Structures are given as C-alpha cells and as structure tokens.
Short mmCIF file of C-alpha atoms in Angstrom, two decimals:
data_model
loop_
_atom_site.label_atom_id
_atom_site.label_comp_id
_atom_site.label_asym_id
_atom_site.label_seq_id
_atom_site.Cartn_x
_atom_site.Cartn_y
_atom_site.Cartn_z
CA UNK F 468 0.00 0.00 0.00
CA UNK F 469 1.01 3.56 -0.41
CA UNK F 470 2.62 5.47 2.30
CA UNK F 471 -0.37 6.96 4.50
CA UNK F 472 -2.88 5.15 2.60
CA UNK F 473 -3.52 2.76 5.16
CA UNK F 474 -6.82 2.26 7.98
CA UNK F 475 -5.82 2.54 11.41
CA UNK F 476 -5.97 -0.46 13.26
CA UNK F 477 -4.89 -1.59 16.42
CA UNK F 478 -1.50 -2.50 18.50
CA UNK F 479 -0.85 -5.00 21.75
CA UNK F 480 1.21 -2.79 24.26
CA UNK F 481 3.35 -5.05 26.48
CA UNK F 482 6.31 -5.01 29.31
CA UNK F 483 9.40 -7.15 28.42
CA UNK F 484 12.67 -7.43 29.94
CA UNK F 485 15.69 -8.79 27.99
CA UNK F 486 17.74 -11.27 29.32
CA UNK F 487 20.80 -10.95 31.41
CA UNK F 488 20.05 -7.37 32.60
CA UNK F 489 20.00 -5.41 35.54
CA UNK F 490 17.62 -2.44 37.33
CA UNK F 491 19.02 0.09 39.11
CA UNK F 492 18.15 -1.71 42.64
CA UNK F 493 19.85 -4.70 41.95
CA UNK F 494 16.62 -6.85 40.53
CA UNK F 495 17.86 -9.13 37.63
CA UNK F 496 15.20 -7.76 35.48
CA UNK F 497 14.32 -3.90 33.91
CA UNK F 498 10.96 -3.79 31.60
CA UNK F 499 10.05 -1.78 29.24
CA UNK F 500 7.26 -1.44 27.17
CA UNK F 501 6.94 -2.60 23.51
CA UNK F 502 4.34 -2.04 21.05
CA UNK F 503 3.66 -4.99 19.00
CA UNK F 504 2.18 -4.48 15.06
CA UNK F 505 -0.80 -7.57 15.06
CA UNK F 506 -1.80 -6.96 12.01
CA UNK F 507 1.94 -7.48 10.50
CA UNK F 508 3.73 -5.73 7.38
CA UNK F 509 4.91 -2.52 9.20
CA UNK F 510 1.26 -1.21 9.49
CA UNK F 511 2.53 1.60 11.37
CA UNK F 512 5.30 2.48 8.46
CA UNK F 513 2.40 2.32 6.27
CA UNK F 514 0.76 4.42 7.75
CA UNK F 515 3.14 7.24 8.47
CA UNK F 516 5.58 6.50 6.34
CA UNK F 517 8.27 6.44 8.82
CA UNK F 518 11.00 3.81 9.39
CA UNK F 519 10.53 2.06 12.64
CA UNK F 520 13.20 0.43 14.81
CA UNK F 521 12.42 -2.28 16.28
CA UNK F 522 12.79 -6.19 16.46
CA UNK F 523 11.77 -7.55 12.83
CA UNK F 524 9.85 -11.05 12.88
CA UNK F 525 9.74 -12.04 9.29
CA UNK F 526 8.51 -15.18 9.91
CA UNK F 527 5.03 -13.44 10.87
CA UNK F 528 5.43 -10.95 8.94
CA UNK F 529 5.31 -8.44 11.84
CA UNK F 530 7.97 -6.09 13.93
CA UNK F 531 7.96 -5.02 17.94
CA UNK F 532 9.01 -2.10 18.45
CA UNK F 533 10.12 -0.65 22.09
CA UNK F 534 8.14 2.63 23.08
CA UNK F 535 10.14 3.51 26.03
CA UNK F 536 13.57 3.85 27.63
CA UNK F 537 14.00 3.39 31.23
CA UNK F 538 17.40 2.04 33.27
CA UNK F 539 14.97 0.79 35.75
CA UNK F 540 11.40 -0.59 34.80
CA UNK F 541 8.10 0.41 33.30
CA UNK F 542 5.55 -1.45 33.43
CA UNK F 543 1.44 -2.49 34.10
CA UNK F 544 0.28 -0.55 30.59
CA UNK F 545 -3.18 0.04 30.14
CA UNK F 546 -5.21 2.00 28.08
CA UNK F 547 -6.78 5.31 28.60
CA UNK F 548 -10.21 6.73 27.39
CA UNK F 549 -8.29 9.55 25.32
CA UNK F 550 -5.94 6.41 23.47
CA UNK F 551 -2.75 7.27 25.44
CA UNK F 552 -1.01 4.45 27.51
CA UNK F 553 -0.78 4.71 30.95
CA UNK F 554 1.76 2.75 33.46
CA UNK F 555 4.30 2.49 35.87
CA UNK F 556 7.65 3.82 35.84
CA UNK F 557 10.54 2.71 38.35
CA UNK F 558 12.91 6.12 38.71
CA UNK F 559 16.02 5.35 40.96
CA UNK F 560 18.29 7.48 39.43
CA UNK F 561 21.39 7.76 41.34
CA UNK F 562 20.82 8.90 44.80
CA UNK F 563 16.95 9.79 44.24
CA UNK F 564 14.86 10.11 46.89
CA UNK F 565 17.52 9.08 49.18
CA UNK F 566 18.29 6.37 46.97
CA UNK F 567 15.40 4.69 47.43
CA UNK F 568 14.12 5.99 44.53
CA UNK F 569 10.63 6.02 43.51
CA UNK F 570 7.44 4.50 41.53
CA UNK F 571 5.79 7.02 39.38
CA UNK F 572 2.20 6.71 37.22
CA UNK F 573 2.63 8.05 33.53
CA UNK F 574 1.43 8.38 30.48
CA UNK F 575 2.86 8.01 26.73
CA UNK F 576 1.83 8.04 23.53
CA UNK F 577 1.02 4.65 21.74
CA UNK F 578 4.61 5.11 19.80
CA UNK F 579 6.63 6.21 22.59
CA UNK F 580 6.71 9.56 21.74
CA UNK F 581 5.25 12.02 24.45
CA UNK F 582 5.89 10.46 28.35
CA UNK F 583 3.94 12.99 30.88
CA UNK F 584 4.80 11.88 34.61
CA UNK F 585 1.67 12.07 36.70
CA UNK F 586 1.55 11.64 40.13
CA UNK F 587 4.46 10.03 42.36
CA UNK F 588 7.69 11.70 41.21
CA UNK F 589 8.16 14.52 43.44
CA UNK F 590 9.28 14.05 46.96
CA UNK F 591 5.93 15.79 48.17
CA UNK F 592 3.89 13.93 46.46
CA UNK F 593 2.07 11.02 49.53
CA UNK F 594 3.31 7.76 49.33
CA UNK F 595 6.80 8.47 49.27
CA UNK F 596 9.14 5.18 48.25
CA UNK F 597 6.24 3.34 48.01
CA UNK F 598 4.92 1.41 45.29
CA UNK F 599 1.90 2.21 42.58
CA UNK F 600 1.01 -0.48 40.22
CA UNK F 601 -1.97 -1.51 38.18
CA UNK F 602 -3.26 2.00 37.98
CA UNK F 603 -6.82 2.12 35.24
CA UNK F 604 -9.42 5.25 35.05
CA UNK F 605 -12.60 4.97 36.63
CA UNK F 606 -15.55 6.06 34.46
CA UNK F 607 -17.97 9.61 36.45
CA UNK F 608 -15.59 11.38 38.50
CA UNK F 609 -12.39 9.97 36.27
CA UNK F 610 -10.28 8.92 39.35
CA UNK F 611 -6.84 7.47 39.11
CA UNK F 612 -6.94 4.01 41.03
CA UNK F 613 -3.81 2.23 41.85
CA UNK F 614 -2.12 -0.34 44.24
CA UNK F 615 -0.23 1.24 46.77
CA UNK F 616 2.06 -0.96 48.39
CA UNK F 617 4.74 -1.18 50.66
CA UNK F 618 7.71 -1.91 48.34
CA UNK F 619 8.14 -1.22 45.03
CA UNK F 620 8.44 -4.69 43.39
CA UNK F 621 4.65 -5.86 45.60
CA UNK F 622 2.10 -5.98 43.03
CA UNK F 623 -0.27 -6.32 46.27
CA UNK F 624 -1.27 -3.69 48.88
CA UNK F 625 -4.19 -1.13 49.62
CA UNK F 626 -5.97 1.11 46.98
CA UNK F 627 -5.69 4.78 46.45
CA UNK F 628 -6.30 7.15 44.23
CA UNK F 629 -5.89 10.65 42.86
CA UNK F 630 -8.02 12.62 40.09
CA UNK F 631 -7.38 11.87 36.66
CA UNK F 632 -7.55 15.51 35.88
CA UNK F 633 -6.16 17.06 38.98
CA UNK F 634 -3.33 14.27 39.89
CA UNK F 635 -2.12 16.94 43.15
CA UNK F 636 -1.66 15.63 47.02
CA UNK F 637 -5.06 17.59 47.43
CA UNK F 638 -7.02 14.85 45.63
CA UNK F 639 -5.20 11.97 46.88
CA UNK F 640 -7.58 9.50 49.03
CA UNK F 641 -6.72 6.34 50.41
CA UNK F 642 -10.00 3.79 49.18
CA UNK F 643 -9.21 1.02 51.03
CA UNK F 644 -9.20 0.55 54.99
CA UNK F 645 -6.15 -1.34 56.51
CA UNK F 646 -8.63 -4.29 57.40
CA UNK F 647 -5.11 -6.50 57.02
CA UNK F 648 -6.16 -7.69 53.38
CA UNK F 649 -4.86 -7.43 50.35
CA UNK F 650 -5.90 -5.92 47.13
CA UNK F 651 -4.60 -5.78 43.43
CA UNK F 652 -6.22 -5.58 40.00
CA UNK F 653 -8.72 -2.77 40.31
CA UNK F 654 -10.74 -2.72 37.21
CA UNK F 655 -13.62 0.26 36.79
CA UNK F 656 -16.53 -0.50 34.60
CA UNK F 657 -19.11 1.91 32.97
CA UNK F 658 -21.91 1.63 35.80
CA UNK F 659 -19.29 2.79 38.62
CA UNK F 660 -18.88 -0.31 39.86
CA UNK F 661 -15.18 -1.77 40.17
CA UNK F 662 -13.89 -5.03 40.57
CA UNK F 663 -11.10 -6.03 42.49
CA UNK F 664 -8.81 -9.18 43.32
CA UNK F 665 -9.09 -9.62 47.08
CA UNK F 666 -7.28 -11.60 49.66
CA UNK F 667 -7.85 -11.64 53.70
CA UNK F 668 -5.31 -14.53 54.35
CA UNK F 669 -3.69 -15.48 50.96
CA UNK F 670 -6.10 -17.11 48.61
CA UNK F 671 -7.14 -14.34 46.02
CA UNK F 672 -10.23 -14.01 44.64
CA UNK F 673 -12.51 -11.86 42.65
CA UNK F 674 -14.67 -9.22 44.12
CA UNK F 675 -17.09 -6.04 43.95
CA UNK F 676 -15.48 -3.35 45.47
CA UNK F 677 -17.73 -1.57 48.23
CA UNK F 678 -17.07 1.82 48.00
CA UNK F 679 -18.77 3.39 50.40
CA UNK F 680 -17.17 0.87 53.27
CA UNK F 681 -14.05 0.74 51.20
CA UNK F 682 -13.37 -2.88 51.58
CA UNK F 683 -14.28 -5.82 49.84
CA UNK F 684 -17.74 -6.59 49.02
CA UNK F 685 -19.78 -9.29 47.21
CA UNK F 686 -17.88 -12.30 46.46
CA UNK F 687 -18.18 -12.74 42.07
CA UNK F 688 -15.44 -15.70 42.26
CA UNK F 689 -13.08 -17.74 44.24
CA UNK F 690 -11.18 -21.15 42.85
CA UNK F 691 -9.77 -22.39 46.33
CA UNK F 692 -6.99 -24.47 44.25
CA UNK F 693 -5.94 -20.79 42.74
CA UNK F 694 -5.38 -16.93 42.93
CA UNK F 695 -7.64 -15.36 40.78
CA UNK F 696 -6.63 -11.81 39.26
CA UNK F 697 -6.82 -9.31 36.95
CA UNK F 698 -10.69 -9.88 36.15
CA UNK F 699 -11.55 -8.17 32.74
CA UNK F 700 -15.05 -7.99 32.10
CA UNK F 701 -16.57 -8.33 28.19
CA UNK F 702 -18.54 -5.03 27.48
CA UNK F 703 -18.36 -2.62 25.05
CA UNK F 704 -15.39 -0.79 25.20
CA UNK F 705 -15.03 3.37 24.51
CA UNK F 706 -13.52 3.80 21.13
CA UNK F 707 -10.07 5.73 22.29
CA UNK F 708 -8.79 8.97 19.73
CA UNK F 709 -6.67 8.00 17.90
CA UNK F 710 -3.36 9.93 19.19
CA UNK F 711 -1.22 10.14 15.61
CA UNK F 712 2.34 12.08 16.44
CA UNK F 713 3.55 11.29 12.65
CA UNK F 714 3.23 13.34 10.12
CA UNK F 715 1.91 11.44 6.77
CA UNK F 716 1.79 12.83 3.13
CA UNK F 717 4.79 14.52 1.38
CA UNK F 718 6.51 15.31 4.71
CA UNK F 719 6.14 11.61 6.27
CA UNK F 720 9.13 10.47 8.42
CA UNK F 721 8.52 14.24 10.50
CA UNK F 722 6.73 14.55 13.45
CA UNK F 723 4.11 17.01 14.18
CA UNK F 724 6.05 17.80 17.53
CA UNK F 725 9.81 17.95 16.08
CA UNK F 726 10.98 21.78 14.98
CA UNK F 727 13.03 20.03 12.87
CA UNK F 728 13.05 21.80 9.61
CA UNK F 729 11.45 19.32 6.68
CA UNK F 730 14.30 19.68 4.36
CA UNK F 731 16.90 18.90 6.67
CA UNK F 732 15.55 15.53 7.71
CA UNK F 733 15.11 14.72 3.72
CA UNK F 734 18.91 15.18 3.09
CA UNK F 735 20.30 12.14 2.19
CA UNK F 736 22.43 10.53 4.96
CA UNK F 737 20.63 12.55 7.89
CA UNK F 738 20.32 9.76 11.02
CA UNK F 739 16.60 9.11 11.30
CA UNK F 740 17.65 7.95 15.09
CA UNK F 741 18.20 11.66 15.84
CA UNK F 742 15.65 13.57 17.76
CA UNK F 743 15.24 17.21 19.51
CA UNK F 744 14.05 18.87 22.81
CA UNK F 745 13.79 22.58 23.58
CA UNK F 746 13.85 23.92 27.13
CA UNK F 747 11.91 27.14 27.04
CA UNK F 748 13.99 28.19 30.47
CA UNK F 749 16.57 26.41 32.31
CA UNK F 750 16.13 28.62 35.08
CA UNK F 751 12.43 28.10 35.39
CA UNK F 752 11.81 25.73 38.65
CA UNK F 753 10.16 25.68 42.13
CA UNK F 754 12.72 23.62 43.67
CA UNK F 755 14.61 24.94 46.63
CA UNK F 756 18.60 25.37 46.83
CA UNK F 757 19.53 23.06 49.17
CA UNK F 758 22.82 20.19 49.27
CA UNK F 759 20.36 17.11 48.11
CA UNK F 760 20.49 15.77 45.01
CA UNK F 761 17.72 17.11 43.42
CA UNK F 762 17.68 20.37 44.14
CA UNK F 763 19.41 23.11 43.00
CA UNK F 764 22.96 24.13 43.88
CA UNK F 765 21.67 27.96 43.60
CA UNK F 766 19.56 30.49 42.53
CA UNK F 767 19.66 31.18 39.32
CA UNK F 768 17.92 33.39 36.82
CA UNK F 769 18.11 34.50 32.84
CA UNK F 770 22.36 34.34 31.69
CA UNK F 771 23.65 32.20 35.28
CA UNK F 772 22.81 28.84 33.18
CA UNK F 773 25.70 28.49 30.39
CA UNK F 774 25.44 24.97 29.01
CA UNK F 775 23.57 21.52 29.50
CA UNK F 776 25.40 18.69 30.13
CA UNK F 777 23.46 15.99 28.76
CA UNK F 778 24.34 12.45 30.35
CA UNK F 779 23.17 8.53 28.98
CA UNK F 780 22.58 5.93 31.00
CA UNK F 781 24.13 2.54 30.08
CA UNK F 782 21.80 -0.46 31.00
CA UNK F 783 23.62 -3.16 33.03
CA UNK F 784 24.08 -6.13 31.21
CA UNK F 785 25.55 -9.23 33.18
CA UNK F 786 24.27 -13.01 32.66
CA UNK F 787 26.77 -14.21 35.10
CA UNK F 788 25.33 -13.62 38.40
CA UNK F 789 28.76 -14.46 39.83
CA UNK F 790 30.14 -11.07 38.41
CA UNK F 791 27.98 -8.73 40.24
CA UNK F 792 28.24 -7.80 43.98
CA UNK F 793 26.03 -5.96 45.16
CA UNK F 794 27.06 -3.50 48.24
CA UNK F 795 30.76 -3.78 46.87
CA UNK F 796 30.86 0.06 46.96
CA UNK F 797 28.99 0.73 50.08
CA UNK F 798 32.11 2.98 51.53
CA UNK F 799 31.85 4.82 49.06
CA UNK F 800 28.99 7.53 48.27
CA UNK F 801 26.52 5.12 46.70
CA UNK F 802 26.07 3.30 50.07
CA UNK F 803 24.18 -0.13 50.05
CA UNK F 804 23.15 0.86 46.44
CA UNK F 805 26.63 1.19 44.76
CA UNK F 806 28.19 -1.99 42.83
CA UNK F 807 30.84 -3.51 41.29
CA UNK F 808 29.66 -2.78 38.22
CA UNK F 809 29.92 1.12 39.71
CA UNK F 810 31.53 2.64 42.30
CA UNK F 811 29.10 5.70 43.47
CA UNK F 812 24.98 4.28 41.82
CA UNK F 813 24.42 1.69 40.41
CA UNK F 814 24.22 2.81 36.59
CA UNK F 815 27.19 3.14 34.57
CA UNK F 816 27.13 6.52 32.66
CA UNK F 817 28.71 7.99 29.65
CA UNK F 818 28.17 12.05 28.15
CA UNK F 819 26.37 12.50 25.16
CA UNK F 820 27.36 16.09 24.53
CA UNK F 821 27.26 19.57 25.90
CA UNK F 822 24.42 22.36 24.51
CA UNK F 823 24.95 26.18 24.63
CA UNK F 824 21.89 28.11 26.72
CA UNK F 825 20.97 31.41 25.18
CA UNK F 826 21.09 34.55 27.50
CA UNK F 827 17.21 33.99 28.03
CA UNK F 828 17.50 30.91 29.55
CA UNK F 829 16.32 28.83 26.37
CA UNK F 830 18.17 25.88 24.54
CA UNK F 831 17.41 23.62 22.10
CA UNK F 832 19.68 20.58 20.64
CA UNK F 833 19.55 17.33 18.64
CA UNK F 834 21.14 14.03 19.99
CA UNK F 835 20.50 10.37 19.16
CA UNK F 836 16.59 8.75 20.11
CA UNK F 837 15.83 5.78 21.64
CA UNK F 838 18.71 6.54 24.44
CA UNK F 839 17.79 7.09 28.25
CA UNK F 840 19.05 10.31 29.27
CA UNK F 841 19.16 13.48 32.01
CA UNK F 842 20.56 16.98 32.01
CA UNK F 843 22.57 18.77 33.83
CA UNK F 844 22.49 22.83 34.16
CA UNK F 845 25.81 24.07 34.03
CA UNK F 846 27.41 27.65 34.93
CA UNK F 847 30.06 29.56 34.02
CA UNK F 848 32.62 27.42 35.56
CA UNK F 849 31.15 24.05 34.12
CA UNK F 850 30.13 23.58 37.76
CA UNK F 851 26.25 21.73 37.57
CA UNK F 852 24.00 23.87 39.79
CA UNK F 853 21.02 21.89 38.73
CA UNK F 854 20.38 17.89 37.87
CA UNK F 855 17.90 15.96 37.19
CA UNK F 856 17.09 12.86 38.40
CA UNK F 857 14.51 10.87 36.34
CA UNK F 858 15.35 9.36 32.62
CA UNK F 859 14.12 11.06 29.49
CA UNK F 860 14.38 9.55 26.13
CA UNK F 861 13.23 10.42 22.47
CA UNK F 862 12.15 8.69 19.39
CA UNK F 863 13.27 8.64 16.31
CA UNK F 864 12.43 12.18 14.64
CA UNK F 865 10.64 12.88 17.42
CA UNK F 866 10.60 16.33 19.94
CA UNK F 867 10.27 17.15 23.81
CA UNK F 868 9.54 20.51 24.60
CA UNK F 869 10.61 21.28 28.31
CA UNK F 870 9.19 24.37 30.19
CA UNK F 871 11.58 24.04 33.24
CA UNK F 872 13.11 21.81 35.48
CA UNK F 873 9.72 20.78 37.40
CA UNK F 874 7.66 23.78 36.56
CA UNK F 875 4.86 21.60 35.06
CA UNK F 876 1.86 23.63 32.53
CA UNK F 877 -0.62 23.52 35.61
CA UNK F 878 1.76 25.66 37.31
CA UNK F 879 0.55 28.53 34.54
CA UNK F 880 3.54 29.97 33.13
CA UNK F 881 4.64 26.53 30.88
CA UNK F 882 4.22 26.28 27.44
CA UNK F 883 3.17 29.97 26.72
CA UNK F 884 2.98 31.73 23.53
CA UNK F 885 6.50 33.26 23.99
CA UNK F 886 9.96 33.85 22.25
CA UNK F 887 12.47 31.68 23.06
CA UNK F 888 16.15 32.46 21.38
CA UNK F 889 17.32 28.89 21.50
CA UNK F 890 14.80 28.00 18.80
CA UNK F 891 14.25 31.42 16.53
CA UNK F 892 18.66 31.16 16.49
CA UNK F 893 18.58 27.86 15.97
CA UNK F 894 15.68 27.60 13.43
CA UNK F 895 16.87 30.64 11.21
CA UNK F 896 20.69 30.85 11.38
CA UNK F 897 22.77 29.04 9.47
CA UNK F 898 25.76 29.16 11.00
#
C-alpha cells in the first residue's frame, strides 16, 4: 500500500525485559514497554511513512518495536479513554529520593513519543518510596486508582487514588481501609462499579469493590486451588482517539512535535535515530537550593545557566550472576546501592554532549533517540547547579519541549505563547 494510505488499526502494548540485565536496585530484570504491530507488514510504516526500529519477525510478517527507555522498569500498561497508555515507571536514578528511589504513574503516547509523569515523582507527592502499580481510570468522577504498596516490586497492597484531571496531594484519598487484606487488580466499569482481586489470608479471589465501606464486598469468584486476578469484564469498550504524532503525506518520516526543519531531515544521509528537545527556560523551577540531590545548587535566573550537560545511561548487562556484587561500593557515596559494576549508583554513565543556553534561559539541541538520558544545568565554571534525576528519552524524529526543570503547565507559566532564542537562532541561522 502507499505510504499513508492505510486504515488505522490496532497494537498490543506489552512489558518485556531482555535477558541478562539489571535495574538500578539490583533486581535481575528492567521492563520496558513494547508495542507490537498484530496486524503485520509494518502497518505503522504504512501508515506514516516512517521507518521504525524495532525487532523484525519475518517469519510473521510483523515487527515489535520498544516505546520507552527506562534504566529501571516500566511497566502495568493500560489503556486510557483519550488512546494514550498509561503505566508504571521505576525512577532510581542515582541517589533519588535518598536512593530509594521512587514508583511514578505516567502516560505516553502509543509510539513512545510524548511520556507525561503524573503523580508520584516529586518528593511531596504522599506515598513516598512506596509502590503504585496496576493503575486504570474509573468512568464519572475519572479517578486514578492504583495499588499502593509497601515496596516497590509488591504488586499487592491497599488502593488509592488521585483525580485523573487534577493528579495533586489535594485529591489523593486512600480507598481502602487497613482491614489486614490485600488488594490488586482494580478494574472500573461503565456503571461505577469496580472489581477487584481480594485476599484476607492469601487465597485471592474476585470481588465487587464496596465503595462506600471501602473494603471488599460481594464475592463474584473464588477457585480455592488458585489466585484469581486481573478480572476483565466483556462489554463494550469506549472507542479511544486516535493519538497520531507522525506526520503522513509529502513530509512523512517528520513529526508534528519535532521543529526540525522538513528539508533537513530529507537530506540524504541525515540519522533518522536523531531527535530534539527545547527547554523554554533552564532557570524556570520551584525547587529549593539546598545540598540534596535534586535540588538546585543555587539560585539562578536568565544568563547564570551556560550549558547543559546531557548524560546517557548505560543499561547493566551481566548473565553471570557471579560477576555482580552488590554493596561492593557501600564505603563509598553510593552506600548499600553502589556496585561492582559502579563505584558511586548503580548505573554506569557515559556524556552524550554539551548544549549552549541562550542569555534567556532557552536551549534547544539534537542528539541520538531511543537513548535514556538526564541533564545537567551548568554555569560559568562548568560547575552543575542543577540535575535531574529521572530518565528522558526520544524517538526517532521525534521532539520534547521542556518548560523548566519541574515547573509543570498547571503551574501557569509553561508552554506559553513566547519567544524563546534557542529555537528562533537555531531555526533561522545558518551558521
């Protein structure tokens, strides 16, 4: 068929972890999420016109190709009434959050291309180091349900939620009472009504949730020989919108979110692994100065940010168990997280590059997709006054616009109508 010619169709989202590899807690696994094509032949290609990467089956005729880019884990996707994918995602960046790191909700694009971080990445967000798994939408009052448990790799614990539309601390509520049960699997149907896998002692079964007791209530089924989970009831199912970041036609292969200009991504030879990201202001954040991690060095404002420093992290790959020791570092700064296979965190690192920041506080750059990444503000002196501490990534053509280092669009002053030097310079010189 001819590119962009094409009817949409569907995908099966999925979390897979390689073999051999290594999160950044020392579990010998780190998931990701992969999009698989059912119906075969590139449909997605087709339809765009771009060229995937991905892992080619041509003994099905069919390709999988991995969305996103984490040194840790993402995983527990499920769909969202507006077509985006919504999961978990394991940040333990370095020392973060004490270097316990944390478990955040978040949302993506079906290809990978736009991840929005919820609710659970800041340190004041409640629930701390805790984890959040299983998260769906309930239908009326669009709630965000989850399993909050204890530790982060417990697919078990209590249910709470936050509003879909308003994710803040303010519309956080614990659902379920600490009756000493167990819940997981929430799953919301049209008619309010939720169902939930339940356990008092330790054989699960299938419930209706009570709401208004917030415990378990009428019993739908219970095999004493198994757990029963994840209950999925056959209804008709909303008819998601379609979220399409490509650009088909005569300019297929560019995004609709990339500033990259067409004719520079048609010249023969450019890498179509390349991506960009504009920061509208580097100096744009409500994070106090302070000697922690994640917070900032300094004030700064408009001119003290010279350069990002923009840092890739290397996924540990080790099939012999017998190579790894884990605590091997613990005199040194990384403490009962450090490794042999680092001295200081657990990830090894390498630099991708260094950006210039324009005297407004703007930059923009290209660097190579499909990499997990994090920035580093840098002043005069090459010193980093700012870093931050959860893993980016791009796809292939693709752009991130950044308003600020945590200085989110609900805040009101992200993503304004305004001028930004980094991109007029780098759009219209051609130095």
């Amino acid at each position: 068929a001819e590119h962009g010619t094409v009817d949409k169709t569907g995908f099966i989202i999925f979390a897979g972890s390689p073999d051999g590899v290594m999160d950044e807690l020392h579990n010998p696994y780190a998931y990701n999420l992969f999009r698989l094509d059912t119906q075969g032949g590139h449909v997605t290609e087709r339809i765009t016109g771009h060229v995937l990467s991905g892992i080619e089956f041509p003994s099905i005729n069919t390709s999988i190709d991995q969305i996103t880019y984490n040194i840790s884990s993402n995983f527990d996707p499920a769909l969202t009434p507006d077509g985006n994918i919504l999961f978990s995602s394991t940040q333990a960046n370095g020392s973060r959050a004490g270097g316990k790191g944390r478990v955040m909700l978040c949302v993506d694009n079906w290809d990978g291309a736009y991840p929005r971080p919820i609710y659970g990445n800041c340190d004041d967000e409640i629930g701390g180091a805790c984890g959040k798994s299983q998260a769906k939408i309930t239908f009326g009052e669009r709630r965000l349900v989850y399993v909050e448990s204890p530790y982060m790799n417990w697919e078990v614990g209590q249910l709470a939620s936050v509003s879909w539309d308003a994710p803040y601390n303010k519309t956080y509520e614990k659902l379920t009472k600490d009756d000493g049960g167990l819940y997981r699997s929430p799953y919301p149907l049209p008619d309010v009504r939720m169902l939930v896998s339940y356990a008092e002692r330790g054989d699960f079964g299938i419930y209706w949730f009570d709401c208004k007791n917030g415990e378990a209530g009428e019993l739908v089924h219970n095999d004493p020989e198994w757990n029963d989970h994840q209950p999925a009831p056959v209804y008709i199912k909303y008819r998601p919108r379609w979220i399409n970041t490509f650009t088909a036609g005569k300019n297929f292969g560019v995004t609709t979110v990339t500033y990259q200009p067409f004719d520079q991504v048609k010249v023969e030879g450019y890498p179509h692994s390349w991506a960009t990201w504009i920061c509208f202001d580097t100096t744009l954040t409500d994070l106090p100065v302070g000697p922690y991690p994640h917070q900032k060095a300094k004030d700064t404002k408009p001119g003290d940010v010279r350069a990002v420093r923009i840092v890739e992290g290397v996924q540990c790959v080790e099939p012999d168990a017998s190579r790894f020791k884990a605590k091997a570092g613990s005199h040194l700064v990384g403490g009962c997280r450090s490794s042999s296979n680092s001295g200081t965190a657990f990830q090894q690192r390498k630099i991708i590059g260094y950006q210039y920041v324009e005297d407004d506080g703007s930059v923009v750059t290209s660097q190579t997709a499909d990499t997990p990444y994090y920035i580093q503000n840098l002043d005069e002196r090459g010193m980093a006054v700012q870093t931050a501490l959860a893993w980016a990534y791009l796809r292939p053509y693709h752009g991130r616009i950044c308003s600020g280092c945590h200085d989110g669009s609900y805040r009101g002053r992200a993503f304004q109508n305004q001028h930004a030097k980094a991109l007029y310079n780098w759009w219209y010189d051609d130095r």
